[in-house]
């Protein structure tokens, strides 16, 4: 940031137009591939404590949106017995996998995982498309998925 200031570059670190485009792309992908929604949720729970590696933007946001939908449904039926308990239990159970997928998402854009813990900045970074090549955190998750699909 300081080097950008020395050069006289006053442009924002993250362009809001890029974030809007990122969300538009994400929702188009979600609508095109509804069968992948379940797979993203399965992967979310399968890697619940894996803080290393990378997670694609699609898998990250799919998992978060499905979990949000689940919480909204539970909130609407909270008058039923034990729903409040289930809601609280699920909240506690989602802490570790939520942090893990956030850290892996930061790795996909070549940032340290702890950037996810910076509230607004971590959210903005999670909307940016990842590096399409191998980086120090591993192979591109999109390529890994293609390899798995071709094997199976």
C-alpha positions as CSV (number, residue, x, y, z in Angstrom):
1,X,0.0,0.0,0.0
2,X,2.8,2.4,0.9
3,X,4.5,1.7,-2.5
4,X,1.3,2.5,-4.3
5,X,1.1,5.8,-2.3
6,X,4.7,6.8,-3.2
7,X,3.9,6.3,-6.9
8,X,0.9,8.6,-6.5
9,X,-1.6,5.7,-7.2
10,X,-4.8,6.7,-5.4
11,X,-7.0,3.9,-6.9
12,X,-8.8,1.7,-4.3
13,X,-7.2,-1.5,-3.3
14,X,-10.3,-3.5,-4.4
15,X,-12.4,-2.1,-7.2
16,X,-16.2,-2.3,-6.3
17,X,-17.0,-3.1,-9.9
18,X,-14.9,-6.3,-9.7
19,X,-16.8,-7.4,-6.6
20,X,-20.2,-6.8,-8.3
21,X,-19.0,-8.7,-11.3
22,X,-17.8,-11.5,-9.1
23,X,-21.2,-11.9,-7.4
24,X,-22.9,-11.8,-10.8
25,X,-20.7,-14.6,-12.1
26,X,-21.2,-16.6,-8.9
27,X,-25.0,-16.5,-9.1
28,X,-25.0,-17.4,-12.8
29,X,-22.8,-20.5,-11.9
30,X,-25.2,-21.5,-9.1
31,X,-28.2,-21.3,-11.5
32,X,-26.4,-23.3,-14.2
33,X,-25.2,-26.1,-11.9
34,X,-27.8,-26.9,-9.3
35,X,-26.6,-30.5,-8.9
36,X,-23.2,-29.1,-7.7
37,X,-24.9,-27.4,-4.7
38,X,-25.0,-30.7,-2.8
39,X,-21.5,-31.6,-3.7
40,X,-20.2,-28.2,-2.4
41,X,-22.0,-28.9,0.9
42,X,-20.6,-32.4,1.1
43,X,-17.1,-31.0,0.5
44,X,-17.7,-28.3,3.1
45,X,-18.3,-31.0,5.8
46,X,-15.7,-33.4,4.5
47,X,-13.0,-30.8,4.9
48,X,-14.4,-29.4,8.1
49,X,-11.0,-29.0,9.8
50,X,-8.7,-28.7,6.8
51,X,-7.0,-25.3,7.0
52,X,-4.4,-26.0,4.3
53,X,-5.0,-26.0,0.5
54,X,-7.4,-24.0,-1.5
55,X,-11.2,-23.6,-2.0
56,X,-12.8,-22.1,-5.1
57,X,-15.1,-19.1,-4.9
58,X,-18.0,-21.2,-6.1
59,X,-17.5,-23.8,-3.3
60,X,-17.0,-21.2,-0.7
61,X,-20.1,-19.2,-1.5
62,X,-22.3,-22.2,-2.2
63,X,-21.5,-23.6,1.2
64,X,-22.1,-20.3,3.0
65,X,-25.4,-19.6,1.1
66,X,-26.7,-23.1,1.8
67,X,-25.9,-22.8,5.5
68,X,-27.6,-19.4,5.6
69,X,-30.6,-20.9,3.9
70,X,-30.7,-23.7,6.6
71,X,-30.5,-21.1,9.4
72,X,-33.3,-19.1,7.8
73,X,-35.5,-22.2,7.6
74,X,-34.7,-23.1,11.2
75,X,-35.5,-19.6,12.3
76,X,-38.9,-19.7,10.6
77,X,-39.8,-23.0,12.3
78,X,-38.4,-22.2,15.7
79,X,-41.8,-22.6,17.4
80,X,-41.4,-26.4,17.0
81,X,-39.9,-28.4,19.9
82,X,-36.1,-28.7,20.0
83,X,-35.6,-26.4,16.9
84,X,-34.0,-23.8,19.1
85,X,-31.6,-26.4,20.5
86,X,-30.8,-27.6,16.9
87,X,-30.2,-24.0,15.8
88,X,-27.8,-23.4,18.7
89,X,-26.0,-26.7,18.1
90,X,-25.6,-26.0,14.4
91,X,-24.2,-22.6,15.2
92,X,-21.5,-24.1,17.3
93,X,-20.8,-26.9,14.9
94,X,-20.3,-24.4,12.0
95,X,-17.5,-22.4,13.6
96,X,-14.6,-24.7,12.8
97,X,-15.7,-25.6,9.2
98,X,-16.6,-22.0,8.5
99,X,-13.1,-20.8,9.6
100,X,-11.5,-23.6,7.6
101,X,-13.2,-22.9,4.3
102,X,-12.5,-19.2,4.8
103,X,-8.8,-19.8,5.3
104,X,-8.7,-22.0,2.2
105,X,-10.6,-19.3,0.3
106,X,-7.9,-16.8,1.2
107,X,-5.2,-19.2,0.1
108,X,-6.9,-19.4,-3.3
109,X,-6.3,-15.7,-3.8
110,X,-2.7,-16.1,-2.5
111,X,-3.4,-14.4,0.9
112,X,-2.6,-15.7,4.4
113,X,-5.7,-17.5,5.9
114,X,-6.0,-15.1,8.8
115,X,-7.1,-12.3,6.4
116,X,-10.5,-14.0,6.5
117,X,-10.7,-12.9,10.1
118,X,-10.7,-9.2,9.1
119,X,-14.5,-8.6,8.8
120,X,-15.1,-6.4,5.8
121,X,-11.8,-7.0,4.0
122,X,-12.0,-10.8,4.3
123,X,-15.5,-10.7,2.9
124,X,-14.5,-8.5,0.0
125,X,-11.5,-10.7,-0.8
126,X,-13.6,-13.8,-0.8
127,X,-15.6,-12.5,-3.8
128,X,-12.5,-12.2,-6.0
129,X,-11.7,-15.0,-8.4
130,X,-8.7,-17.2,-7.4
131,X,-5.4,-17.7,-9.1
132,X,-5.9,-20.1,-12.0
133,X,-2.3,-21.5,-11.5
134,X,-0.6,-23.4,-8.8
135,X,0.4,-21.2,-5.9
136,X,2.3,-21.8,-2.6
137,X,-1.0,-23.2,-1.1
138,X,-1.6,-25.8,-3.8
139,X,-3.2,-26.5,-7.2
140,X,-6.1,-24.6,-8.5
141,X,-9.3,-26.2,-7.0
142,X,-11.1,-25.9,-10.3
143,X,-8.4,-28.0,-12.0
144,X,-8.4,-30.6,-9.2
145,X,-12.2,-31.0,-9.7
146,X,-11.7,-31.5,-13.4
147,X,-9.1,-34.2,-12.8
148,X,-11.5,-35.9,-10.4
149,X,-14.4,-35.7,-12.8
150,X,-12.3,-37.2,-15.6
151,X,-11.1,-40.0,-13.4
152,X,-14.6,-41.0,-12.3
